[in-house]
Short mmCIF file of C-alpha atoms and ligand atoms in Angstrom, two decimals:
data_model
loop_
_atom_site.label_atom_id
_atom_site.label_comp_id
_atom_site.label_asym_id
_atom_site.label_seq_id
_atom_site.Cartn_x
_atom_site.Cartn_y
_atom_site.Cartn_z
CA MET V 1 -31.99 173.50 -63.18
CA ALA V 2 -28.72 171.70 -63.87
CA LEU V 3 -26.42 174.71 -63.89
CA LYS V 4 -25.96 177.06 -61.00
CA ASP V 5 -26.84 180.75 -61.03
CA GLY V 6 -23.86 182.76 -62.13
CA PHE V 7 -22.67 179.98 -64.42
CA LEU V 8 -20.03 181.56 -66.65
CA TRP V 9 -21.38 181.27 -70.18
CA GLY V 10 -19.16 182.94 -72.72
CA GLY V 11 -16.64 182.35 -75.45
CA ALA V 12 -12.89 181.94 -75.85
CA VAL V 13 -10.15 183.34 -78.08
CA ALA V 14 -6.39 183.97 -77.89
CA ALA V 15 -4.47 187.17 -78.59
CA HIS V 16 -2.38 186.07 -81.57
CA GLN V 17 -5.32 184.38 -83.25
CA LEU V 18 -7.52 187.45 -83.46
CA GLU V 19 -5.86 190.72 -82.47
CA GLY V 20 -3.67 191.51 -85.46
CA GLY V 21 -1.92 194.85 -84.91
CA TYR V 22 1.24 192.77 -84.60
CA ASP V 23 3.51 195.83 -84.79
CA GLN V 24 1.19 198.37 -83.15
CA GLY V 25 1.40 200.05 -79.79
CA GLY V 26 5.04 199.20 -79.23
CA LYS V 27 4.43 195.46 -79.49
CA GLY V 28 7.46 193.26 -80.07
CA LEU V 29 7.43 190.28 -82.42
CA SER V 30 6.05 187.08 -81.00
CA THR V 31 6.74 183.54 -82.18
CA MET V 32 3.38 183.52 -83.94
CA ASP V 33 4.30 186.63 -85.96
CA VAL V 34 6.90 184.57 -87.79
CA THR V 35 4.77 181.44 -88.21
CA THR V 36 3.31 181.00 -91.68
CA SER V 37 -0.14 179.77 -92.62
CA GLY V 38 -0.70 176.16 -93.58
CA ASP V 39 -3.67 173.91 -94.29
CA GLN V 40 -4.81 170.30 -93.86
CA THR V 41 -1.84 168.98 -95.79
CA HIS V 42 0.83 171.66 -95.27
CA LYS V 43 2.28 172.36 -91.85
CA ARG V 44 2.77 175.89 -90.59
CA ARG V 45 6.43 176.93 -90.68
CA PHE V 46 8.38 178.96 -88.12
CA THR V 47 10.69 181.23 -90.12
CA ARG V 48 12.54 182.96 -87.23
CA GLU V 49 12.15 186.36 -88.94
CA ILE V 50 9.65 187.97 -91.26
CA LEU V 51 10.53 186.80 -94.77
CA PRO V 52 9.22 188.50 -97.91
CA GLY V 53 6.59 186.59 -99.87
CA GLU V 54 5.35 184.53 -96.89
CA ASN V 55 1.81 184.65 -95.53
CA TYR V 56 1.75 185.37 -91.79
CA PRO V 57 -1.94 185.17 -90.90
CA ASN V 58 -1.49 186.50 -87.37
CA HIS V 59 -0.18 189.91 -88.52
CA GLU V 60 -3.66 191.14 -89.21
CA ALA V 61 -5.74 188.19 -88.00
CA ILE V 62 -9.29 189.60 -87.68
CA ASP V 63 -8.06 193.04 -86.60
CA PHE V 64 -9.67 192.73 -83.18
CA TYR V 65 -7.02 195.19 -82.01
CA HIS V 66 -8.97 197.95 -83.75
CA ARG V 67 -12.45 196.41 -83.73
CA TYR V 68 -12.80 195.00 -80.24
CA GLU V 69 -15.53 197.44 -79.22
CA ASP V 70 -17.93 196.24 -81.92
CA ASP V 71 -16.95 192.61 -81.35
CA ILE V 72 -17.50 192.76 -77.60
CA ALA V 73 -20.89 194.41 -78.26
CA LEU V 74 -21.83 191.36 -80.36
CA MET V 75 -20.75 189.01 -77.56
CA ALA V 76 -22.86 191.08 -75.16
CA GLU V 77 -25.79 190.70 -77.54
CA MET V 78 -25.40 186.93 -77.21
CA GLY V 79 -25.57 187.41 -73.45
CA PHE V 80 -21.97 186.49 -72.60
CA LYS V 81 -21.17 186.52 -68.89
CA CYS V 82 -17.47 186.12 -69.56
CA PHE V 83 -14.93 186.41 -72.34
CA ARG V 84 -11.74 184.37 -72.32
CA THR V 85 -8.75 185.86 -74.08
CA SER V 86 -4.99 185.94 -73.57
CA ILE V 87 -2.56 188.78 -73.04
CA ALA V 88 0.12 188.95 -75.71
CA TRP V 89 3.32 188.85 -73.66
CA SER V 90 5.10 190.81 -76.41
CA ARG V 91 2.67 193.75 -76.03
CA ILE V 92 3.64 194.08 -72.37
CA PHE V 93 7.31 193.13 -72.65
CA PRO V 94 8.21 193.49 -76.35
CA ASN V 95 11.40 191.45 -75.95
CA GLY V 96 10.32 189.53 -72.88
CA ASP V 97 13.40 190.35 -70.83
CA GLU V 98 13.03 194.10 -70.19
CA ALA V 99 12.92 195.47 -66.67
CA GLU V 100 9.96 197.77 -67.35
CA PRO V 101 6.70 197.04 -69.19
CA ASN V 102 5.40 198.82 -72.28
CA GLU V 103 2.71 201.21 -71.05
CA GLU V 104 0.91 201.33 -74.39
CA GLY V 105 0.45 197.58 -74.38
CA LEU V 106 -0.92 197.65 -70.85
CA ARG V 107 -3.34 200.38 -71.89
CA PHE V 108 -4.76 198.26 -74.70
CA TYR V 109 -5.86 195.57 -72.25
CA ASP V 110 -7.17 198.24 -69.86
CA ARG V 111 -9.46 199.43 -72.63
CA LEU V 112 -10.44 195.90 -73.67
CA PHE V 113 -11.24 194.76 -70.11
CA ASP V 114 -13.10 198.01 -69.35
CA CYS V 115 -15.16 197.47 -72.48
CA CYS V 116 -16.03 193.92 -71.33
CA LEU V 117 -16.94 195.08 -67.84
CA GLU V 118 -19.16 197.88 -69.18
CA HIS V 119 -21.16 195.13 -70.90
CA GLY V 120 -21.28 193.04 -67.72
CA ILE V 121 -18.76 190.57 -69.18
CA GLN V 122 -16.01 189.18 -66.92
CA PRO V 123 -12.64 188.84 -68.62
CA VAL V 124 -11.07 185.40 -68.17
CA VAL V 125 -7.38 185.70 -68.92
CA THR V 126 -4.70 183.26 -70.05
CA LEU V 127 -1.19 184.63 -69.54
CA SER V 128 0.65 182.46 -72.04
CA HIS V 129 -1.38 181.12 -74.94
CA PHE V 130 0.86 179.42 -77.51
CA GLU V 131 3.21 182.37 -78.06
CA ILE V 132 6.20 184.01 -76.45
CA PRO V 133 8.26 187.07 -77.43
CA LEU V 134 10.45 186.06 -80.36
CA HIS V 135 13.52 187.55 -78.69
CA LEU V 136 13.21 184.90 -75.96
CA VAL V 137 13.57 182.22 -78.62
CA ASN V 138 16.49 183.82 -80.41
CA GLU V 139 18.42 184.83 -77.27
CA TYR V 140 17.53 182.08 -74.81
CA GLY V 141 16.18 179.15 -76.84
CA GLY V 142 12.71 179.64 -75.36
CA TRP V 143 11.77 177.59 -72.30
CA ARG V 144 14.99 175.60 -72.55
CA ASP V 145 16.40 178.35 -70.36
CA ARG V 146 15.69 178.65 -66.64
CA ARG V 147 15.83 182.44 -66.87
CA LEU V 148 12.42 182.40 -68.54
CA ILE V 149 10.90 181.62 -65.14
CA GLY V 150 11.89 185.07 -63.89
CA PHE V 151 10.73 186.80 -67.07
CA PHE V 152 7.37 185.07 -66.95
CA VAL V 153 6.80 185.80 -63.28
CA ARG V 154 7.60 189.47 -63.89
CA PHE V 155 5.11 189.54 -66.78
CA ALA V 156 2.45 187.78 -64.68
CA THR V 157 3.02 190.09 -61.71
CA VAL V 158 2.73 193.22 -63.85
CA CYS V 159 -0.57 191.91 -65.26
CA PHE V 160 -1.93 190.88 -61.84
CA GLU V 161 -1.14 194.30 -60.38
CA ARG V 162 -2.41 196.29 -63.33
CA TYR V 163 -5.68 194.37 -63.79
CA ARG V 164 -6.17 193.56 -60.12
CA ASP V 165 -9.67 195.03 -60.03
CA LYS V 166 -10.69 194.11 -63.57
CA VAL V 167 -9.87 190.41 -63.85
CA THR V 168 -10.75 187.70 -61.34
CA TYR V 169 -10.22 184.51 -63.41
CA TRP V 170 -6.71 183.69 -64.58
CA MET V 171 -4.90 180.76 -66.19
CA THR V 172 -1.12 180.52 -66.51
CA PHE V 173 -0.24 178.35 -69.55
CA ASN V 174 -2.65 177.35 -72.29
CA GLU V 175 -2.77 173.59 -72.88
CA ILE V 176 0.54 173.10 -71.14
CA ASN V 177 0.27 169.39 -71.92
CA ASN V 178 -0.04 169.94 -75.66
CA GLN V 179 3.72 169.35 -75.76
CA ALA V 180 3.20 165.74 -74.60
CA ASN V 181 3.19 165.23 -78.36
CA TYR V 182 6.79 166.37 -78.55
CA MET V 183 7.47 164.73 -81.92
CA GLU V 184 5.28 167.39 -83.53
CA ASP V 185 7.42 170.53 -84.06
CA TYR V 186 4.38 172.68 -83.56
CA ALA V 187 3.71 171.30 -80.07
CA LEU V 188 7.19 172.18 -78.82
CA LEU V 189 7.17 175.57 -80.47
CA ALA V 190 3.69 176.68 -79.47
CA ASP V 191 4.02 175.92 -75.80
CA SER V 192 7.68 176.40 -75.17
CA GLY V 193 9.15 178.42 -78.02
CA ILE V 194 11.51 175.55 -78.74
CA VAL V 195 12.93 174.74 -82.14
CA ALA V 196 14.19 171.19 -81.90
CA GLU V 197 17.72 170.50 -83.13
CA PRO V 198 18.23 167.50 -85.39
CA GLY V 199 19.01 164.44 -83.32
CA GLU V 200 18.25 165.97 -79.95
CA ASP V 201 16.36 164.02 -77.32
CA ARG V 202 13.06 165.83 -77.70
CA GLU V 203 11.45 163.99 -74.84
CA ARG V 204 14.09 165.20 -72.41
CA THR V 205 13.87 168.73 -73.80
CA MET V 206 10.13 168.68 -73.33
CA PHE V 207 10.26 167.48 -69.71
CA GLN V 208 12.87 170.12 -68.86
CA ALA V 209 10.95 172.97 -70.49
CA ALA V 210 7.67 171.84 -68.97
CA HIS V 211 9.37 171.74 -65.56
CA TYR V 212 10.43 175.37 -65.86
CA GLU V 213 6.92 176.29 -66.98
CA LEU V 214 5.35 174.44 -64.05
CA VAL V 215 7.69 176.23 -61.63
CA ALA V 216 6.91 179.56 -63.31
CA SER V 217 3.20 178.84 -63.09
CA ALA V 218 3.45 178.03 -59.38
CA ALA V 219 5.53 181.14 -58.67
CA ALA V 220 3.05 183.31 -60.57
CA ILE V 221 0.14 181.78 -58.66
CA GLU V 222 1.86 182.40 -55.35
CA ALA V 223 2.48 186.03 -56.36
CA GLY V 224 -1.10 186.45 -57.64
CA ARG V 225 -2.60 185.28 -54.38
CA LYS V 226 -0.71 187.99 -52.50
CA ILE V 227 -1.74 190.68 -55.00
CA ASN V 228 -5.43 189.84 -54.73
CA PRO V 229 -6.68 187.02 -52.50
CA ALA V 230 -9.97 187.08 -54.43
CA PHE V 231 -8.25 185.97 -57.65
CA ARG V 232 -9.21 182.55 -59.00
CA LEU V 233 -6.00 181.09 -60.39
CA GLY V 234 -6.10 178.07 -62.62
CA CYS V 235 -4.18 175.90 -65.04
CA MET V 236 -5.26 174.94 -68.55
CA ILE V 237 -5.11 171.40 -69.83
CA ALA V 238 -5.88 170.03 -73.30
CA MET V 239 -8.17 167.14 -72.45
CA CYS V 240 -8.31 164.42 -75.09
CA PRO V 241 -9.21 161.27 -73.16
CA VAL V 242 -7.25 158.30 -74.48
CA TYR V 243 -9.43 155.19 -74.76
CA PRO V 244 -8.18 151.64 -75.22
CA LEU V 245 -9.09 150.35 -78.68
CA THR V 246 -10.16 147.00 -77.21
CA CYS V 247 -10.55 145.38 -73.79
CA LYS V 248 -7.30 143.46 -74.21
CA PRO V 249 -5.38 144.07 -70.97
CA GLU V 250 -2.43 145.37 -72.99
CA ASP V 251 -4.64 148.03 -74.57
CA ILE V 252 -6.16 148.98 -71.23
CA LEU V 253 -2.75 149.45 -69.67
CA MET V 254 -1.51 151.30 -72.75
CA ALA V 255 -4.40 153.75 -72.51
CA HIS V 256 -3.72 154.22 -68.81
CA LYS V 257 -0.03 154.94 -69.49
CA ALA V 258 -1.03 157.38 -72.23
CA MET V 259 -3.27 159.23 -69.77
CA GLU V 260 -0.40 159.44 -67.28
CA ARG V 261 1.84 160.94 -69.91
CA ARG V 262 -0.71 163.46 -71.12
CA TYR V 263 -1.90 164.58 -67.68
CA TYR V 264 1.06 164.49 -65.30
CA TYR V 265 1.14 168.26 -65.82
CA ALA V 266 -2.25 168.52 -64.11
CA ASP V 267 -0.98 166.40 -61.21
CA VAL V 268 1.81 168.92 -60.65
CA HIS V 269 -0.47 171.95 -61.00
CA VAL V 270 -3.03 170.53 -58.60
CA ASN V 271 -0.97 168.59 -56.07
CA GLY V 272 2.28 170.55 -56.22
CA VAL V 273 4.37 167.39 -56.60
CA TYR V 274 5.40 165.13 -59.45
CA PRO V 275 3.53 161.85 -59.61
CA ALA V 276 5.47 158.61 -59.09
CA ASN V 277 4.96 157.57 -62.71
CA THR V 278 6.82 160.61 -64.03
CA LEU V 279 9.71 160.29 -61.59
CA ALA V 280 9.99 156.59 -62.50
CA LEU V 281 10.08 157.46 -66.18
CA TRP V 282 12.87 159.99 -65.66
CA ARG V 283 14.84 157.37 -63.74
CA ARG V 284 14.31 154.76 -66.42
CA ARG V 285 15.44 157.17 -69.10
CA GLY V 286 18.40 158.31 -67.03
CA PHE V 287 17.26 161.94 -67.27
CA ASP V 288 19.26 164.15 -64.98
CA LEU V 289 17.01 167.18 -65.19
CA ASP V 290 17.64 170.59 -63.69
CA VAL V 291 15.10 170.27 -60.87
CA THR V 292 16.22 171.92 -57.63
CA ASP V 293 14.91 171.56 -54.08
CA GLU V 294 13.79 175.17 -54.28
CA ASP V 295 11.82 174.32 -57.45
CA LEU V 296 10.04 171.49 -55.65
CA ALA V 297 9.23 173.77 -52.73
CA GLN V 298 7.91 176.36 -55.18
CA LEU V 299 5.65 173.83 -56.89
CA ALA V 300 4.06 173.01 -53.55
CA ARG V 301 3.41 176.70 -52.81
CA GLY V 302 1.60 177.43 -56.07
CA CYS V 303 -1.24 174.93 -56.49
CA VAL V 304 -4.20 175.95 -58.62
CA ASP V 305 -7.73 176.85 -57.48
CA TYR V 306 -9.45 175.31 -60.47
CA ILE V 307 -8.75 173.34 -63.62
CA GLY V 308 -9.52 175.01 -66.92
CA PHE V 309 -9.53 172.64 -69.84
CA SER V 310 -10.23 172.39 -73.54
CA TYR V 311 -12.22 169.53 -74.96
CA TYR V 312 -12.60 168.87 -78.68
CA MET V 313 -12.15 165.14 -79.18
CA SER V 314 -11.07 161.84 -77.73
CA PHE V 315 -8.24 159.57 -78.85
CA ALA V 316 -7.99 155.79 -79.04
CA ILE V 317 -4.82 153.75 -78.66
CA GLU V 318 -3.62 150.20 -79.00
CA HIS V 319 -0.58 148.55 -77.54
CA LYS V 320 1.90 147.79 -80.30
CA GLN V 321 4.06 144.69 -80.05
CA GLY V 322 7.55 145.48 -78.89
CA ASN V 323 6.53 148.51 -76.84
CA VAL V 324 7.76 146.76 -73.70
CA HIS V 325 7.70 149.86 -71.48
CA TYR V 326 4.28 151.02 -72.66
CA ASP V 327 5.78 154.29 -73.80
CA TYR V 328 3.25 156.77 -75.13
CA ARG V 329 4.02 157.74 -78.71
CA GLU V 330 1.28 159.99 -79.92
CA ASP V 331 2.55 160.09 -83.48
CA THR V 332 2.54 156.31 -84.01
CA ASP V 333 0.24 154.57 -81.51
CA LEU V 334 -3.05 156.46 -81.77
CA VAL V 335 -5.66 154.74 -83.92
CA PRO V 336 -9.03 155.88 -85.29
CA ASN V 337 -11.96 155.08 -83.04
CA PRO V 338 -14.33 153.08 -85.27
CA ASN V 339 -17.34 154.26 -83.24
CA LEU V 340 -16.93 157.96 -83.91
CA LYS V 341 -17.37 160.33 -86.83
CA ARG V 342 -14.72 162.95 -87.55
CA SER V 343 -14.62 166.59 -88.54
CA ASP V 344 -13.13 167.67 -91.88
CA TRP V 345 -9.85 168.02 -90.00
CA GLY V 346 -10.02 164.47 -88.68
CA TRP V 347 -11.00 165.34 -85.10
CA ALA V 348 -13.22 162.61 -83.61
CA ILE V 349 -16.61 163.90 -82.47
CA ASP V 350 -17.36 162.47 -79.04
CA PRO V 351 -19.80 164.34 -76.77
CA ILE V 352 -19.84 161.54 -74.17
CA GLY V 353 -16.09 161.99 -73.96
CA LEU V 354 -16.74 165.40 -72.42
CA ARG V 355 -18.81 163.84 -69.64
CA TYR V 356 -16.10 161.24 -69.21
CA ALA V 357 -13.47 163.99 -68.97
CA LEU V 358 -15.47 165.96 -66.40
CA ASN V 359 -15.84 162.81 -64.30
CA TRP V 360 -12.19 161.87 -64.67
CA PHE V 361 -10.95 165.29 -63.53
CA THR V 362 -13.39 165.39 -60.63
CA ASP V 363 -12.54 161.91 -59.36
CA LYS V 364 -8.82 162.54 -59.64
CA TYR V 365 -8.55 166.11 -58.40
CA ALA V 366 -11.82 167.15 -56.69
CA LEU V 367 -11.46 170.76 -57.87
CA PRO V 368 -13.89 173.08 -59.63
CA LEU V 369 -13.68 172.72 -63.40
CA PHE V 370 -14.04 175.28 -66.17
CA ILE V 371 -14.57 174.18 -69.79
CA VAL V 372 -12.62 177.00 -71.41
CA GLU V 373 -12.65 175.61 -74.96
CA ASN V 374 -14.96 173.35 -76.92
CA GLY V 375 -16.07 173.69 -80.50
CA PHE V 376 -16.33 172.50 -84.03
CA GLY V 377 -13.98 173.73 -86.75
CA ALA V 378 -15.85 173.64 -90.06
CA TYR V 379 -16.16 175.28 -93.46
CA ASP V 380 -19.08 177.73 -93.57
CA LYS V 381 -20.96 178.88 -96.64
CA VAL V 382 -22.31 182.40 -97.00
CA GLU V 383 -25.67 182.37 -98.83
CA ALA V 384 -26.58 184.93 -101.48
CA ASP V 385 -28.57 186.91 -98.90
CA GLY V 386 -25.60 186.92 -96.53
CA SER V 387 -27.03 184.36 -94.08
CA ILE V 388 -24.90 181.49 -92.77
CA HIS V 389 -26.60 178.23 -91.87
CA ASP V 390 -24.41 176.20 -89.54
CA PRO V 391 -26.59 173.43 -88.08
CA TYR V 392 -23.51 171.14 -87.79
CA ARG V 393 -22.01 173.59 -85.29
CA VAL V 394 -25.22 173.78 -83.26
CA ASP V 395 -25.49 169.96 -83.31
CA TYR V 396 -21.94 169.61 -82.00
CA LEU V 397 -22.34 172.19 -79.24
CA ARG V 398 -25.80 171.00 -78.21
CA ALA V 399 -24.61 167.42 -77.83
CA HIS V 400 -21.67 168.56 -75.71
CA ILE V 401 -23.76 170.85 -73.50
CA GLU V 402 -26.19 167.98 -72.91
CA GLN V 403 -23.33 165.81 -71.65
CA MET V 404 -21.96 168.67 -69.59
CA LYS V 405 -25.33 169.05 -67.86
CA LEU V 406 -25.48 165.32 -67.13
CA ALA V 407 -22.04 165.52 -65.56
CA VAL V 408 -23.27 168.30 -63.27
CA ASP V 409 -26.70 166.83 -62.54
CA GLU V 410 -26.06 163.11 -62.34
CA ASP V 411 -22.36 162.95 -61.51
CA GLY V 412 -21.97 165.91 -59.16
CA VAL V 413 -19.27 167.73 -61.10
CA ASP V 414 -18.54 171.26 -59.85
CA LEU V 415 -18.53 173.28 -63.06
CA MET V 416 -17.78 177.01 -63.19
CA GLY V 417 -18.54 177.80 -66.79
CA TYR V 418 -18.40 177.05 -70.48
CA THR V 419 -16.64 179.14 -73.11
CA PRO V 420 -16.81 177.67 -76.62
CA TRP V 421 -13.66 178.21 -78.65
CA GLY V 422 -13.42 180.82 -81.37
CA CYS V 423 -16.76 182.46 -80.55
CA ILE V 424 -15.80 184.80 -83.39
CA ASP V 425 -14.01 183.30 -86.44
CA LEU V 426 -10.25 183.58 -86.06
CA VAL V 427 -6.94 182.14 -87.24
CA SER V 428 -6.59 178.42 -86.52
CA ALA V 429 -3.70 177.65 -84.19
CA GLY V 430 -2.94 174.30 -85.76
CA THR V 431 -3.13 175.17 -89.44
CA GLY V 432 -3.09 178.99 -89.59
CA GLN V 433 -6.27 178.88 -91.64
CA MET V 434 -9.19 181.32 -91.51
CA ASP V 435 -11.53 178.86 -93.20
CA LYS V 436 -11.42 176.43 -90.29
CA ARG V 437 -14.18 178.32 -88.53
CA TYR V 438 -15.56 177.98 -85.00
CA GLY V 439 -17.50 181.22 -84.59
CA PHE V 440 -21.04 182.27 -83.86
CA ILE V 441 -19.86 185.47 -85.55
CA TYR V 442 -18.64 185.14 -89.11
CA VAL V 443 -15.63 187.17 -90.23
CA ASP V 444 -15.28 187.94 -93.91
CA LYS V 445 -11.73 186.78 -94.55
CA ASN V 446 -10.45 183.61 -96.19
CA ASP V 447 -7.29 181.51 -96.16
CA ALA V 448 -5.69 183.72 -98.81
CA GLY V 449 -6.24 186.74 -96.58
CA GLU V 450 -8.96 188.21 -98.81
CA GLY V 451 -12.13 189.76 -97.43
CA ALA V 452 -13.45 192.99 -95.94
CA LEU V 453 -13.25 191.68 -92.35
CA GLU V 454 -16.93 192.45 -91.90
CA ARG V 455 -18.74 190.62 -89.13
CA SER V 456 -22.11 188.86 -89.44
CA ARG V 457 -24.26 186.61 -87.28
CA LYS V 458 -24.45 182.91 -88.17
CA ASP V 459 -27.58 180.89 -87.31
CA SER V 460 -25.70 179.55 -84.29
CA PHE V 461 -25.56 183.12 -82.90
CA ALA V 462 -29.30 183.25 -82.10
CA TRP V 463 -29.18 179.64 -80.88
CA TYR V 464 -26.40 180.35 -78.37
CA GLN V 465 -28.19 183.52 -77.27
CA ARG V 466 -31.20 181.36 -76.30
CA VAL V 467 -28.99 178.80 -74.59
CA ILE V 468 -27.46 181.48 -72.38
CA ALA V 469 -30.76 183.24 -71.70
CA SER V 470 -32.27 179.94 -70.50
CA ASN V 471 -29.12 178.97 -68.56
CA GLY V 472 -28.74 175.92 -70.75
CA GLU V 473 -32.34 174.73 -70.53
CA GLU V 474 -33.26 175.52 -74.16
CA LEU V 475 -30.92 173.63 -76.42
P1 LIG Z 501 -7.21 174.72 -84.17
C1 LIG Z 501 -4.67 170.54 -80.90
C2 LIG Z 501 -5.55 169.73 -80.21
C3 LIG Z 501 -6.45 170.28 -79.32
C4 LIG Z 501 -6.45 171.65 -79.10
O1 LIG Z 501 -7.41 174.31 -82.64
C5 LIG Z 501 -5.57 172.46 -79.77
C6 LIG Z 501 -4.68 171.92 -80.68
C7 LIG Z 501 -3.72 172.79 -81.43
O2 LIG Z 501 -4.09 172.91 -82.77
O3 LIG Z 501 -5.48 173.79 -79.55
C8 LIG Z 501 -6.50 174.53 -78.91
O4 LIG Z 501 -7.15 176.21 -84.19
C9 LIG Z 501 -5.90 175.88 -78.62
C10 LIG Z 501 -6.44 176.99 -79.48
C11 LIG Z 501 -6.82 176.44 -80.82
C12 LIG Z 501 -7.96 175.47 -80.61
O5 LIG Z 501 -7.61 174.44 -79.71
O6 LIG Z 501 -5.96 174.07 -84.57
O7 LIG Z 501 -5.96 176.23 -77.26
O8 LIG Z 501 -5.49 178.02 -79.53
O9 LIG Z 501 -7.15 177.40 -81.77
C13 LIG Z 501 -8.47 174.84 -81.90
O10 LIG Z 501 -8.41 174.21 -84.88
#
C-alpha cells in the first residue's frame, strides 16, 4: 500500500470559478466579476466596472451558489474525503475594508461546509484564490498598498473563528508565485489585484506586493494557530519545474536561477526569511523596498505547516546570449521541451515532472506536501446518448498518480492528499472559458454561456471512484 490510511483524496475548485451568484447575499464585486472571457488567442480583459455588452463568465459560472447540495452529493458519490474550495473575500467583506463582516456571506460557507461534513468530506480552504474585492483595487491599488495586510488578516481571522470547528486545512494565497511571470498582466492582477501602469517597473511592483502578501500570510498563520492549535496551515505554490534545455553549463545555471525566482516565495513561507538569492537580486537592482524589521519578525513567526501545490506541467529554458545576470524572463526565455507532448492549450504533459517536484520540495523543505491541483484541460464531446468518453483525462491523471505513488513509496515523500483541479467543470482562470474542461462531472454550459447547467457523469467519474475506493491501487 503506497498511500497511507486517511489519505485525502478529493477535488479542487475556487469560488469565482464556480459559484456564480456574484451579486447575491450581500456580496461585493470582486476583481473577477469585471474580468471578461477570452480564449486561446484572446486574453481576458479587466474592465474595472461592469460594462454593457461584455461577457463576464464568473457572474453565473456554474451556479454552484444555488446548486452546491447536489454537486457535493456527486463528489460524495465519487468517495471524496476532502473538497478544496476558496472563500470569496467579497462575500465576507464586500468592499474588503469594512470593520464588520457580512453575516449572509458567512452563512453561505456555513451551509456549504456543513453539507460537506454531513457527507464525510473535509473542506480544504484557500483564503485568497486569484481574486480580491474590487474596491481594494480602485481605492488602494490592490496589494501595492500595505494597508491590505490588515484587511486580509481581519478577513482570515473572521474565517478562522467562524469555521474553527468545520475546517482544519487552510491555505493563505493561491499560487502566490504565479506573479513571478510579472510581464503577464493577468499574473499581476490575479494574485495581487494590480493593474500595471505603462512604463512602471513591474518587477519591483511584484516584489513589493508579494512581500506584503507574505507578511499577511504569516500574520494570518500566527493568528490561526492561536484560534485553533489543531489547524493545519499551509501555503500554495504553482509548481512548474524549470528544466535546462541542454546540459550546457549555462543552461543548467539558467534553470537553477529560474527555479530560485519562481520558488523564493516558498522559501519565505517555510523558513520565515528571504533567501540570499532574492536579497542579492534586490541589491543588484537597487530596490529600496518597504520591508520593515517588524515585517521580518512577522515572517519568522508565521511559517507554514505544509506545502500545498498545483502541478500541471513543466517548463524548459535555455540561457540566451547577453543575459549576463541570468535573469529569469518567463515571457522570452522558456522554450518547448522536445520530449513532451502538449495539451490543446500548449501545456506540456509531464507525469515524471510531478515525481521530480515532490522530490524537490521534500529535499528542500522537509515538510508534508499536499497536491491541491493537477489535471488536464480538454474539450469534451457529449455523445447522442448523453455519455462523455474522456480517456485522455483518465490517461493524464493515471500517469500522474503512478508517479505520485512512486514518490511516496520509493522516495519517501510525506504526502497528505491529492485533489485534482476542476473536479466539476468550471470557468478557466487563464482564459475564462467553459470549454476548457477538467471535470469528472460535466456541466452543460459552453463558452458563449449557453446551456442548461445540467450535471452529468463523464467516464472519468466511475474511474476516479474506483481509484479512491482502492486508495490508489486500482488505476
Ligand atoms: P486554467 C497558469 C499555470 C498554472 C496554473 O488553469 C494556473 C495558471 C493560471 O491560468 O492556475 C491554476 O483555468 C489555478 C486555477 C486554475 C488552474 O490552475 O487557466 O490555481 O485557478 O483554474 C487551471 O486552465
